[in-house]
XYZ file of C-alpha atoms in Angstrom:
205
model
C 73.268 58.071 127.025
C 72.931 59.861 130.336
C 72.797 59.152 134.044
C 72.059 61.036 137.217
C 75.225 59.856 138.988
C 78.652 58.665 137.950
C 79.663 55.020 138.020
C 76.353 53.707 136.673
C 77.945 51.909 133.736
C 76.802 54.446 131.157
C 79.998 54.392 129.094
C 80.093 50.600 129.171
C 76.505 50.477 127.929
C 77.211 53.062 125.222
C 80.192 51.147 123.863
C 78.339 47.825 123.947
C 75.343 49.372 122.201
C 77.605 50.773 119.498
C 79.227 47.370 119.015
C 75.836 45.682 118.738
C 74.473 48.189 116.232
C 77.534 47.951 114.028
C 77.997 44.182 114.179
C 74.365 43.156 113.780
C 73.186 45.767 111.299
C 76.404 46.355 109.364
C 75.758 50.085 109.505
C 78.325 52.797 110.243
C 78.245 53.602 113.943
C 79.998 56.394 115.833
C 80.251 57.295 119.516
C 80.640 60.985 120.328
C 82.190 61.387 123.786
C 80.615 64.518 125.254
C 82.026 64.088 128.735
C 84.309 66.943 127.812
C 86.334 67.006 131.028
C 86.727 63.347 131.932
C 85.516 61.337 128.952
C 86.476 57.675 129.102
C 85.165 56.138 125.888
C 88.641 55.924 124.342
C 90.084 54.431 127.517
C 87.201 51.960 127.853
C 87.868 50.490 124.413
C 91.662 50.889 124.645
C 92.155 53.469 121.937
C 94.902 56.052 121.695
C 93.370 58.768 119.527
C 95.460 61.260 117.658
C 92.609 63.793 117.446
C 89.640 64.741 119.615
C 86.522 66.877 119.347
C 88.747 69.836 120.260
C 90.743 69.446 117.064
C 87.817 69.382 114.672
C 86.407 72.530 116.309
C 89.810 74.236 116.182
C 90.031 74.138 112.392
C 90.943 77.540 110.992
C 88.254 77.183 108.346
C 85.610 75.985 110.813
C 83.116 78.660 109.759
C 83.408 77.879 106.063
C 83.592 74.092 105.863
C 80.933 71.436 106.100
C 82.107 69.390 109.081
C 80.441 66.262 107.696
C 82.987 66.292 104.877
C 85.866 66.158 107.371
C 84.662 64.287 110.450
C 86.249 61.038 109.204
C 89.618 62.733 109.632
C 89.081 63.142 113.381
C 87.436 59.909 114.483
C 89.418 56.851 115.532
C 88.284 53.371 114.498
C 88.112 50.477 116.956
C 88.984 46.946 115.815
C 85.260 46.178 115.864
C 84.637 48.850 113.234
C 82.951 51.254 115.652
C 84.247 54.807 115.322
C 84.829 57.216 118.200
C 85.075 60.990 118.299
C 86.973 61.324 121.573
C 86.578 63.858 124.359
C 89.360 66.441 124.824
C 92.658 65.220 126.256
C 92.921 68.339 128.440
C 89.898 68.965 130.719
C 90.431 72.724 130.392
C 89.505 72.469 126.700
C 85.903 71.860 127.754
C 85.520 75.577 128.508
C 86.131 76.379 124.827
C 83.292 74.186 123.581
C 79.800 75.680 123.468
C 76.325 74.278 122.764
C 76.387 75.518 119.169
C 79.653 73.599 118.661
C 78.061 70.436 119.977
C 75.132 70.876 117.621
C 77.460 71.260 114.636
C 79.434 68.156 115.559
C 76.344 66.011 116.106
C 74.804 67.235 112.856
C 78.015 66.337 111.034
C 78.113 62.889 112.634
C 74.471 62.233 111.792
C 75.110 63.174 108.178
C 78.045 60.768 107.943
C 77.056 57.799 110.113
C 73.957 55.620 110.316
C 73.967 55.545 114.135
C 75.389 58.181 116.462
C 75.609 57.409 120.162
C 76.394 60.351 122.441
C 77.923 59.591 125.844
C 77.320 62.483 128.251
C 78.503 63.287 131.784
C 76.290 62.999 134.857
C 75.261 66.664 134.730
C 72.560 68.743 133.069
C 74.797 71.379 131.521
C 73.996 73.470 128.453
C 76.266 71.165 126.452
C 74.320 68.101 127.580
C 70.950 69.730 126.960
C 72.053 70.674 123.447
C 72.744 66.993 122.809
C 69.404 65.978 124.337
C 67.573 68.373 122.018
C 69.028 66.581 119.003
C 68.475 63.025 120.228
C 65.919 60.602 118.850
C 66.183 58.458 121.979
C 67.524 59.353 125.413
C 68.652 56.439 127.573
C 68.859 57.275 131.280
C 70.680 54.825 133.543
C 70.582 54.210 137.289
C 71.916 51.481 139.559
C 70.098 49.521 142.228
C 70.931 51.757 145.182
C 68.911 54.409 146.977
C 70.928 57.532 145.993
C 70.944 56.585 142.314
C 67.225 55.758 142.267
C 66.356 58.986 144.083
C 68.503 61.036 141.715
C 66.864 59.390 138.701
C 63.504 60.668 139.921
C 64.877 64.192 140.252
C 66.554 63.884 136.849
C 63.310 62.832 135.151
C 61.348 65.626 136.837
C 63.915 68.108 135.561
C 63.635 66.763 132.013
C 59.867 67.198 132.231
C 60.271 70.816 133.309
C 62.597 71.333 130.350
C 59.809 70.004 128.085
C 61.849 67.050 126.872
C 59.330 64.520 125.607
C 58.926 61.520 127.892
C 58.196 59.424 124.802
C 61.853 59.678 123.838
C 63.214 58.733 127.289
C 64.078 55.097 128.030
C 65.139 53.932 131.497
C 67.849 51.373 132.201
C 68.522 49.775 135.581
C 72.051 48.460 135.900
C 73.944 46.310 138.419
C 70.808 44.627 139.740
C 71.672 42.149 142.501
C 70.092 40.640 145.581
C 70.432 41.639 149.227
C 71.363 45.293 148.689
C 68.379 46.761 150.530
C 66.332 47.369 147.371
C 64.844 44.975 144.885
C 63.916 45.467 141.267
C 60.175 45.288 141.910
C 60.362 48.116 144.463
C 62.223 50.355 142.051
C 59.990 49.487 139.102
C 56.919 50.604 141.058
C 58.504 54.044 141.460
C 58.742 54.544 137.697
C 55.456 53.739 135.940
C 57.054 54.090 132.502
C 59.078 50.979 133.287
C 62.633 50.013 132.409
C 63.710 49.170 128.885
C 66.503 47.007 130.313
C 67.328 45.559 133.716
C 70.931 44.386 133.730
C 72.401 42.141 136.440
C 75.562 42.897 138.334
C 78.399 40.968 136.706
C 81.906 40.824 138.113
C 83.206 40.046 134.603
C 82.290 43.600 133.588
């Protein structure tokens, strides 16, 4: 999951998608929170994790062990059955995590779980690109406002320059509502590939 700007509802979508996959397929589902400075997956689903991604990467035997054999020790399980590998508690820990670390963690999660959802920050950092390279599907979210729509266009152009296959990119338009200066049809015409989902604004969310 990615977005060009913050506040698009990306984490909400990621947690709902994880819930759906687990509940309706019965398969083991894990969310990896890669917003390493300000990750909110744990907060969004009201978890108080004991460990985070920092802890699994800080193992003294990190170079010798197969992380897939130990990742269950570091995830926290939600009441729904969805598991979460949380972002660091201290934003400064993000500086100690490198793209190769992200690759190892995602590989371990993929070996252990049937579905792995990666929630990323609104930035194209090396960490984020490492996650993109390993993704089967990349969901990019925008909201129905001019800055977000404009940034989505720039974001998609950047992905193309980075040779990330457009076939793997799915667009989601969130918080669609009337009388905001843009309508869904206008935005849809700007993106010929279309939107996989158009979600209405809902105050309940």
